[in-house]
Coordinates of C-alpha atoms in Angstrom, one line a residue:
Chain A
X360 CA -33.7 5.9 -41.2
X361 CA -32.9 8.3 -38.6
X362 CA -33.0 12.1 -39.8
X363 CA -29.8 14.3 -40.0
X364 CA -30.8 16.1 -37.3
X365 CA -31.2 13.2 -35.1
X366 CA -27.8 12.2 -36.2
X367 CA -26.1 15.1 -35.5
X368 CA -27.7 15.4 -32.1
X369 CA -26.1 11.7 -31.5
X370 CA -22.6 12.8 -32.7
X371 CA -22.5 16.0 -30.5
X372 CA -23.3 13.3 -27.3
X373 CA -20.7 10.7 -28.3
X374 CA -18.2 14.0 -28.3
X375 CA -18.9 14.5 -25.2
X376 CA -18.7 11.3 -23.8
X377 CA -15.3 11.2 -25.4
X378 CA -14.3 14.1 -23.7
X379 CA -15.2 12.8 -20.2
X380 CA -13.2 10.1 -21.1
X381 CA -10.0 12.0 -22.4
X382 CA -9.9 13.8 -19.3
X383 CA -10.5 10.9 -17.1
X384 CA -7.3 9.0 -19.0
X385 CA -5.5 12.1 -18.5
X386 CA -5.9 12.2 -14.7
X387 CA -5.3 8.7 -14.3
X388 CA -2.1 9.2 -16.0
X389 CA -1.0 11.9 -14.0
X390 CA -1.9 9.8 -10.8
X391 CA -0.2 6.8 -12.3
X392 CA 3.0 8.2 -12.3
X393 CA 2.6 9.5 -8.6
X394 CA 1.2 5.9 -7.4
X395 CA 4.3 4.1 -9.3
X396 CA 7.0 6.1 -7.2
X397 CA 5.1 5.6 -3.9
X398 CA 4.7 1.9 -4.8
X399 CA 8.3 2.0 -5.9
X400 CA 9.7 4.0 -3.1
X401 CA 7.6 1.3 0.1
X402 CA 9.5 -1.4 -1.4
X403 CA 13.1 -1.3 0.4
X404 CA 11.1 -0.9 3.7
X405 CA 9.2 -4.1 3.2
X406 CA 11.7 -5.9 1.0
X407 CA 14.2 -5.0 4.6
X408 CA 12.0 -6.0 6.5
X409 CA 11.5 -9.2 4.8
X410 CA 15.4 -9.8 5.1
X411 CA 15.8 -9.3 8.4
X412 CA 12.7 -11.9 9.7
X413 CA 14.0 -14.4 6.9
X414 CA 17.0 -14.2 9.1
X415 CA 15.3 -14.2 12.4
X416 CA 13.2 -17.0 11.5
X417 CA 15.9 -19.4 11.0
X418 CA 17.0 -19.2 14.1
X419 CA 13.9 -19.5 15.7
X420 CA 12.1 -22.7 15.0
X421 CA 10.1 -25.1 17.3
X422 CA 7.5 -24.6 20.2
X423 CA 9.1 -21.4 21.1
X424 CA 8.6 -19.7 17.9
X425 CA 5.9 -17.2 18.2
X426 CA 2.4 -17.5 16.8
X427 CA 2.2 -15.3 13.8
X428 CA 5.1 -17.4 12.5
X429 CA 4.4 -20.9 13.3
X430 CA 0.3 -20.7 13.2
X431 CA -1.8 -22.4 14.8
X432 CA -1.3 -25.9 13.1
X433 CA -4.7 -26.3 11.3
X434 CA -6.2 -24.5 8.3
X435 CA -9.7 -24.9 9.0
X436 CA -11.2 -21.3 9.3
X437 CA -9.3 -19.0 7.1
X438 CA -9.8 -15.6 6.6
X439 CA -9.5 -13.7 3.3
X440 CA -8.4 -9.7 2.8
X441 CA -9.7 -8.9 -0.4
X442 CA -8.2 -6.0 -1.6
X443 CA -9.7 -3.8 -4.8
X444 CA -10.1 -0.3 -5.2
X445 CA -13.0 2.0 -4.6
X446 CA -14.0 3.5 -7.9
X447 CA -14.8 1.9 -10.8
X448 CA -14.6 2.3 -15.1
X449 CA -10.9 0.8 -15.0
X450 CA -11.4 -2.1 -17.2
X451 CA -11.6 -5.5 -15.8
X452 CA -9.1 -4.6 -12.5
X453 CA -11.9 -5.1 -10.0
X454 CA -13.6 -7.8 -11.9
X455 CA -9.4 -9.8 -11.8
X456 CA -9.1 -9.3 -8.6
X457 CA -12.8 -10.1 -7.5
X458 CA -12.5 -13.3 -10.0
X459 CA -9.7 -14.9 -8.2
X460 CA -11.2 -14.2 -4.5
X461 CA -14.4 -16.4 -5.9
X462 CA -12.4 -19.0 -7.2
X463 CA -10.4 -19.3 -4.1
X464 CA -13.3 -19.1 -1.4
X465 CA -15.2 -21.0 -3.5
X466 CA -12.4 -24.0 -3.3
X467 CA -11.9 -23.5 0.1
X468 CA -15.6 -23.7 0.9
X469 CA -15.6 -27.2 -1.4
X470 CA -13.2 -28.3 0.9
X471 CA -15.1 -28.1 4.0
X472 CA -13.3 -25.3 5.3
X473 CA -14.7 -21.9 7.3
X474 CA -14.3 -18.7 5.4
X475 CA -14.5 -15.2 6.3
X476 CA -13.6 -12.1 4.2
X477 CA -12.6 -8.8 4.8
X478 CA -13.1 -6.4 1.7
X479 CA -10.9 -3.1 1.3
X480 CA -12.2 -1.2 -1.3
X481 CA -16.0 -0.5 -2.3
X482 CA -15.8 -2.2 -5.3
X483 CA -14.9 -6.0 -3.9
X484 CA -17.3 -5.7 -1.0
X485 CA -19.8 -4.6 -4.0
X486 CA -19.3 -7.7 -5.8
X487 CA -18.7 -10.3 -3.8
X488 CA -21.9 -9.3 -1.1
X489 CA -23.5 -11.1 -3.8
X490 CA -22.8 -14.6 -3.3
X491 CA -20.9 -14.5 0.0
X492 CA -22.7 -11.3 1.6
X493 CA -23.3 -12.9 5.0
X494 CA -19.0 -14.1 5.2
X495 CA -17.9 -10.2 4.9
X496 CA -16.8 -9.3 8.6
X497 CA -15.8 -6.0 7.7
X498 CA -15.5 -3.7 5.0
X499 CA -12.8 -1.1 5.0
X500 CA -12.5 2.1 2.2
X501 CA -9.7 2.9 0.8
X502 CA -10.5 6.8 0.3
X503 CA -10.0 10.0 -2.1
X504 CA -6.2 10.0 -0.7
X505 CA -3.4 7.7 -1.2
X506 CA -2.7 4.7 0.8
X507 CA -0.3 5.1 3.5
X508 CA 0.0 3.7 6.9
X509 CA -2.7 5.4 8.5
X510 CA -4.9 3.3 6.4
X511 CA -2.8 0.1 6.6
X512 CA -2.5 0.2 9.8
X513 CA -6.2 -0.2 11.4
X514 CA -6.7 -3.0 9.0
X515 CA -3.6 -4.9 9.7
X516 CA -4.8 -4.3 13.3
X517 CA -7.9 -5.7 13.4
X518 CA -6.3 -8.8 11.7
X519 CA -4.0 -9.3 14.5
X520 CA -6.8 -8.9 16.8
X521 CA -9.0 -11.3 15.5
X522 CA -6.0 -13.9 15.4
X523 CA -4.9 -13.0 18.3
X524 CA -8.4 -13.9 19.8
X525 CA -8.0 -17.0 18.1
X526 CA -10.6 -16.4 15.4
X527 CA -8.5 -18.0 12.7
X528 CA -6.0 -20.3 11.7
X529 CA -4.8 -18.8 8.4
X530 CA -5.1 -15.6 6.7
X531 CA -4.5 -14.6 3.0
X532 CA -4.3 -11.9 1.2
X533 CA -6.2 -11.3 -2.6
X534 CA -4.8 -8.4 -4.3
X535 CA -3.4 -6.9 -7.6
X536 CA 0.1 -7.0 -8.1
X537 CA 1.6 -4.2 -10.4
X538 CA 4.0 -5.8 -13.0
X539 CA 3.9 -3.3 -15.7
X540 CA 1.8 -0.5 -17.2
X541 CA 0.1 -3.0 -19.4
X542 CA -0.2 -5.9 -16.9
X543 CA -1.6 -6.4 -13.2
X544 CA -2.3 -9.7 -12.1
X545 CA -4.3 -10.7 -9.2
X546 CA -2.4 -12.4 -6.6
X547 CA -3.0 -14.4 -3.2
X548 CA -0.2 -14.2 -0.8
X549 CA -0.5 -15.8 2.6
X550 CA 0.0 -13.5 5.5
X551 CA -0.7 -15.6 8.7
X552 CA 1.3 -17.6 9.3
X553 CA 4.2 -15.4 8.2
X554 CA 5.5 -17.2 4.8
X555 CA 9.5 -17.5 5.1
X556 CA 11.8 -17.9 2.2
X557 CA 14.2 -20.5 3.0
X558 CA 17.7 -18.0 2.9
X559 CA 21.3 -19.2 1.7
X560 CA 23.8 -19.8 3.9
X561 CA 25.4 -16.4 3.2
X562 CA 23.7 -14.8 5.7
X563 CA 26.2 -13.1 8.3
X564 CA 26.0 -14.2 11.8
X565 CA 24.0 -11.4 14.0
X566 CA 23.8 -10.5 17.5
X567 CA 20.4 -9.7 18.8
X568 CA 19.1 -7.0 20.9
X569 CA 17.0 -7.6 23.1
X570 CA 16.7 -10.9 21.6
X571 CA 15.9 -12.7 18.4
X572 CA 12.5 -13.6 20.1
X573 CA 11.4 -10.1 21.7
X574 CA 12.6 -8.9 18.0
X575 CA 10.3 -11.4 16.2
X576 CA 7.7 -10.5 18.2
X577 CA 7.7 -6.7 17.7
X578 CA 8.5 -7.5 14.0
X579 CA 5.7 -9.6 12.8
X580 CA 2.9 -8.0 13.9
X581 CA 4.8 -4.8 12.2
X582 CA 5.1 -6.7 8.9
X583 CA 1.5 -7.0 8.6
X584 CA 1.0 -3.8 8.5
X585 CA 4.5 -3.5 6.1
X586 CA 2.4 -5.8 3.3
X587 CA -0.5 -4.7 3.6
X588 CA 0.4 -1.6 2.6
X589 CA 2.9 -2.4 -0.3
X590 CA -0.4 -4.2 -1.4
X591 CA -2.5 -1.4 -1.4
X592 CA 0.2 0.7 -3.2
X593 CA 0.6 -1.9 -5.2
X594 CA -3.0 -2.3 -5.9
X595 CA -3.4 1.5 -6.4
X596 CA -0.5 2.0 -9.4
X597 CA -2.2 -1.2 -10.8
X598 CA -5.7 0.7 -10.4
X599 CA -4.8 3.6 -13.0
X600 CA -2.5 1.8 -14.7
X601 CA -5.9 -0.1 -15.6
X602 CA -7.9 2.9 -15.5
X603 CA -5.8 5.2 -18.7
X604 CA -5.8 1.7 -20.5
X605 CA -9.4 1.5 -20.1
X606 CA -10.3 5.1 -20.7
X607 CA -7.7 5.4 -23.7
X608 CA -9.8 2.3 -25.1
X609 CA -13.4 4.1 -24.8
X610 CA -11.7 7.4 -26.3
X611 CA -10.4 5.5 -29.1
X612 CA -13.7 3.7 -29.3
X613 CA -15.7 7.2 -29.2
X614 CA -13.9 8.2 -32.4
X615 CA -14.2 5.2 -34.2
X616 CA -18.0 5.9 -33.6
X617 CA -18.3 9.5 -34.2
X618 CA -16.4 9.2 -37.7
X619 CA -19.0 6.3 -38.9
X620 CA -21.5 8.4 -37.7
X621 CA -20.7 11.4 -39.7
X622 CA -19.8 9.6 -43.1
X623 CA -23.7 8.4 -42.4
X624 CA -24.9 11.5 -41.6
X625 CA -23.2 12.6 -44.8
X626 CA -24.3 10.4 -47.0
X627 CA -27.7 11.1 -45.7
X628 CA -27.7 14.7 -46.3
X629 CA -26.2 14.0 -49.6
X630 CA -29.0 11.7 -50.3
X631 CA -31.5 14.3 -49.7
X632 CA -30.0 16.8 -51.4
X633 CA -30.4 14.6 -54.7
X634 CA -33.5 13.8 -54.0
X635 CA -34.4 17.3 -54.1
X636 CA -32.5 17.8 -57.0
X637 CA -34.2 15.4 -59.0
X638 CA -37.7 16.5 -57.7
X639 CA -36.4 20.3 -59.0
X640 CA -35.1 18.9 -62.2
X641 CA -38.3 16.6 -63.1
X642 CA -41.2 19.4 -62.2
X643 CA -39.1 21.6 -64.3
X644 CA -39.0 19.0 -67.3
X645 CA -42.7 18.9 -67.1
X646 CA -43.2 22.5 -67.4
Chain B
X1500 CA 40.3 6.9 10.5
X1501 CA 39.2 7.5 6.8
X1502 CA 36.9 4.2 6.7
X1503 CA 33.0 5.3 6.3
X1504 CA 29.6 3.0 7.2
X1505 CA 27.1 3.6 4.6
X1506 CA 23.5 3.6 6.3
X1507 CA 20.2 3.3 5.0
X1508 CA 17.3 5.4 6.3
X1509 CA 13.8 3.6 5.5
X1510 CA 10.2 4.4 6.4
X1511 CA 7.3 2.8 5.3
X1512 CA 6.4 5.3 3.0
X1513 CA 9.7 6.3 1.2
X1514 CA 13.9 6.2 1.5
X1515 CA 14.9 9.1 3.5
X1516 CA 18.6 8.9 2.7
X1517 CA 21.5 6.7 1.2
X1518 CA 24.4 7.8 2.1
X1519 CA 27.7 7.1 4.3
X1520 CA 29.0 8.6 7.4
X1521 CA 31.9 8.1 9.6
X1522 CA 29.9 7.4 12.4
X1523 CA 26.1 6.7 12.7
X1524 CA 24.7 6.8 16.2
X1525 CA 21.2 5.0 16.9
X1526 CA 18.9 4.8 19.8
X1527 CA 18.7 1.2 20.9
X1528 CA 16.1 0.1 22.8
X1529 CA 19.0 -1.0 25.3
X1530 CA 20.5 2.2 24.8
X1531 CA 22.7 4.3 22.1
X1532 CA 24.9 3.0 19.5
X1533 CA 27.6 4.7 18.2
X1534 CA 28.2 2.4 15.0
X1535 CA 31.3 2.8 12.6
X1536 CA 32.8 0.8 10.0
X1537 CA 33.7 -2.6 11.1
X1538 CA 31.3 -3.1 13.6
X1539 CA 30.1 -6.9 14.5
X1540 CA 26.8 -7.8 12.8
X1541 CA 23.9 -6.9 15.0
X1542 CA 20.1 -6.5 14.9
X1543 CA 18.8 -4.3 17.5
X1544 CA 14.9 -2.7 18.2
X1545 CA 15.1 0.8 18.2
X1546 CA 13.0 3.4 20.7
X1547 CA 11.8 6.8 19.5
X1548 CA 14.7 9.4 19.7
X1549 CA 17.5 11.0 17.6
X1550 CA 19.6 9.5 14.6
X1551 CA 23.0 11.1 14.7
X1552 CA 25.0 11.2 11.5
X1553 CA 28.1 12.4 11.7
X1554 CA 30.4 13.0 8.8
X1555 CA 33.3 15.1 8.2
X1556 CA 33.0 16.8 11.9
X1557 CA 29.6 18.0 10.3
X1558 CA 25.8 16.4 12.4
X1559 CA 22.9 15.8 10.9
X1560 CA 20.1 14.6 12.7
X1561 CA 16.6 12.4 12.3
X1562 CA 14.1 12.2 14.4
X1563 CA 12.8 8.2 14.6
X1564 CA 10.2 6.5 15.9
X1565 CA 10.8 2.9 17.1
X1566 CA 11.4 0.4 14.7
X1567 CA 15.0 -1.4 14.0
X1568 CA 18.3 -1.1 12.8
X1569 CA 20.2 -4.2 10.9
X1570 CA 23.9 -3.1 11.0
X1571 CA 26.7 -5.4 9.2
X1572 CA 30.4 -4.3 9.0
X1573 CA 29.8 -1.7 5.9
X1574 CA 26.3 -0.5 6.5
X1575 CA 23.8 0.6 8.9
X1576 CA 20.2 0.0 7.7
X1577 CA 17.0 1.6 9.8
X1578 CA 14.1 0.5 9.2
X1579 CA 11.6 3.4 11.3
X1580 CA 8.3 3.1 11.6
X1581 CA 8.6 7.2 11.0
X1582 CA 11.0 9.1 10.3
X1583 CA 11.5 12.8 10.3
X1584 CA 14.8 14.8 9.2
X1585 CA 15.6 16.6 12.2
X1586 CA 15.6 20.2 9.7
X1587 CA 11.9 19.3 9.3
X1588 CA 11.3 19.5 12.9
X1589 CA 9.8 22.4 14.5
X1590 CA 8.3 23.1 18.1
X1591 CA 5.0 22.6 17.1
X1592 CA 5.4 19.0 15.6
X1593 CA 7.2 18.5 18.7
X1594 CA 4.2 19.7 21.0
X1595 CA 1.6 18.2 19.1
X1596 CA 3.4 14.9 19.5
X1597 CA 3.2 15.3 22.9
X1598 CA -0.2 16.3 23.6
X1599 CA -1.0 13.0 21.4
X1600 CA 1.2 10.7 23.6
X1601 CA -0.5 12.3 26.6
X1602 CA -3.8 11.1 25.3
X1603 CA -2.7 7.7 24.6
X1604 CA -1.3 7.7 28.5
X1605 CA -5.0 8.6 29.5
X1606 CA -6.3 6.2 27.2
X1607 CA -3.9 3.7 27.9
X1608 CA -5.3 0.6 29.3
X1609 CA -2.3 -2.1 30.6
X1610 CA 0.5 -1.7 33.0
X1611 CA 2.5 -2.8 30.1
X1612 CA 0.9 -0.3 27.4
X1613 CA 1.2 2.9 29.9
X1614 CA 5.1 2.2 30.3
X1615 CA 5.4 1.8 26.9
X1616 CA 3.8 5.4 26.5
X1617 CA 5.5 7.0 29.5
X1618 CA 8.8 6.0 28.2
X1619 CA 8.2 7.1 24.8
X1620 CA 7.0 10.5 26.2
X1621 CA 9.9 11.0 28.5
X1622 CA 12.1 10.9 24.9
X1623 CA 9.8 13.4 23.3
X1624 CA 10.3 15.6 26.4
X1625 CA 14.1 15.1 26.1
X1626 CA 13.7 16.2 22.3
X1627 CA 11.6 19.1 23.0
X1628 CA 14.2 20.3 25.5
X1629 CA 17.3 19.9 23.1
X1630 CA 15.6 22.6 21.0

């Protein structure tokens, strides 16, 4: 059995692992809140956005309809944006999100198809170079700050580029989709071609200028970028929403361990000090 | 006239401003429009230049940076790539823009691409000057 000493030495470490991980649920609290409104406040951009080409796209149908819309007409070589984060000890975010890209490559793979990736976020490149290490074209970081289009932006680029160049026929996009505090589920969302929502016929007849088709154009290319980054706000709310769960869990777990700990350590020293007692109490009988 | 447009103004990042107006004027890429209440339905690209909001004889002003505008017969919505309110503007935003722009010109490499700069400079200029 281990000595009191020994034990005590243990308790003072777990204390100060549960410490760490106070402070860490703390900050990740803090930085939820932020990462919520930012999330929050992208949304009527994108969700505009998403009006207006739902409109557009009625209109424009057929073998004038630009590329990013209509695709190529195959789905043989796909390419797929994972999207984690960069840090780690949130809970099972990464692993979700990393779980579902498997699954997915792995049934696209089954079905004879070509599959690229391209991770953003250290922790999916980290997990998936594993098993699919030679598919990753290119890993981007998400960084210390928050996402914003200056991050977006340069991925949703080289996207375009590599359709553009005719690289691929469809790409998706893997990433976290922030519900609630308590739930993020990994999602896949298609981003090339350009996934339209079939609109009611409430929609008010527009004028176009230039034209729907010059619009469309500058627009879709644009909503790349649009998605991408509600995606990476949404992945970052998602990422400390996961992270205080996670880190309130270990606290909690901390105490349950120091208090068994010290009733041991206790009963221990208790179980010493009788011991003595009795030693005392019998050499004095003897006398 | 007492009739007011209500008008969005959205970047990417964040809503700048609900609010309505008796006249909202944006830069088209085909040129200003002076939208009020009632105006026909019409989605239009916009070029960098000046949002002008004016209410109650009162301006207010935002500096935008391409994008589009969907306007219906009650409401204006822009949807900027950036946007800037025109009281968070100063000279040095201004020049730093510029110097950026002129790089891009250097560094542009199409017919097509240097126009698109040139023309997008030429607005900053015309900023800078309103100062």
């Amino acid at each position: 059995m281990a000595s009191v000493k020994e034990m005590r030495t243990r308790i003072a470490a777990v204390k100060s692992t549960q410490k760490i991980t106070k402070a860490l649920q703390m900050v990740a609290a803090a930085k939820l809140r932020r990462a919520q409104q930012q999330a929050e406040s992208a949304r009527p951009y994108a969700q505009g956005m998403a009006k207006v080409i739902n409109n557009l796209a009625a209109g424009v149908s057929g073998p004038s309809a630009p590329l990013l819309l209509a695709g190529t007409g195959k789905d043989q070589r796909q390419l797929v944006v994972v999207a984690t984060s960069d840090r780690g000890l949130a809970g099972g975010f990464n692993s979700g999100i990393v779980r579902l890209a498997r699954e997915r490559i792995k049934a696209l793979l089954d079905s004879g198809k070509d599959v690229k990736i391209i991770c953003v976020g250290r922790k999916g490149r980290d997990q998936l170079r594993r098993l699919y290490g030679n598919r990753i074209i290119e890993t981007f970081e998400v960084g210390p700050k928050a996402p914003s289009m200056v991050l977006a932006k340069p991925i949703a680029q080289k996207i375009l580029d590599l359709y553009v160049a005719g690289e691929f026929d469809v790409v998706t996009l893997i990433s976290s989709r922030f519900k609630s505090v308590v739930t993020q589920t990994p999602t896949v969302r298609q981003l090339i071609p350009a996934q339209v929502e079939a609109t009611g016929g409430t929609a008010p007849f527009y004028d176009y200028e230039p034209d729907e088709e010059s619009i469309l154009t500058a627009l879709l290319p644009q909503n790349i970028g649009v998605q991408l980054l509600a995606a990476l706000l949404d992945n970052q709310a998602g990422f400390f929403a996961a992270q205080m769960t996670a880190m309130d869990n270990a606290t909690r777990n901390a105490g349950d361990l120091i208090n068994a700990l010290t009733i041991k350590m206790n009963r221990t020293r208790q179980a010493q000090i009788t011991k003595e007692l009795i030693e005392i109490i019998s050499g004095a009988a003897a006398v | 006239m007492t009739d007011k447009i209500a008008f969005d103004i959205v970047s990417p990042e964040r809503l700048l401003i609900s609010d309505s107006a008796d006249m909202v004027t944006v830069p088209g890429t085909e040129g200003y429009m002076g939208v009020m209440a009632g105006h026909s339905p019409v989605v239009t690209t916009l070029r960098p230049g000046m949002i002008d909001i004016t209410n109650n004889g009162s301006d207010s002003r935002y500096f935008i940076r391409g994008g589009f505008a969907e306007i219906n017969a009650d409401k204006v919505t822009v949807l900027a790539e950036e946007a800037i309110p025109f009281s968070e503007l100063d000279l040095a935003v201004i020049d730093q823009r510029i110097k950026d722009v002129e790089e891009d010109l250097i560094a542009a490499k199409s017919d097509a691409e240097r126009s698109k700069v040139e023309a997008e400079l030429q607005e900053l200029r015309l900023v800078r000057a309103a100062f």
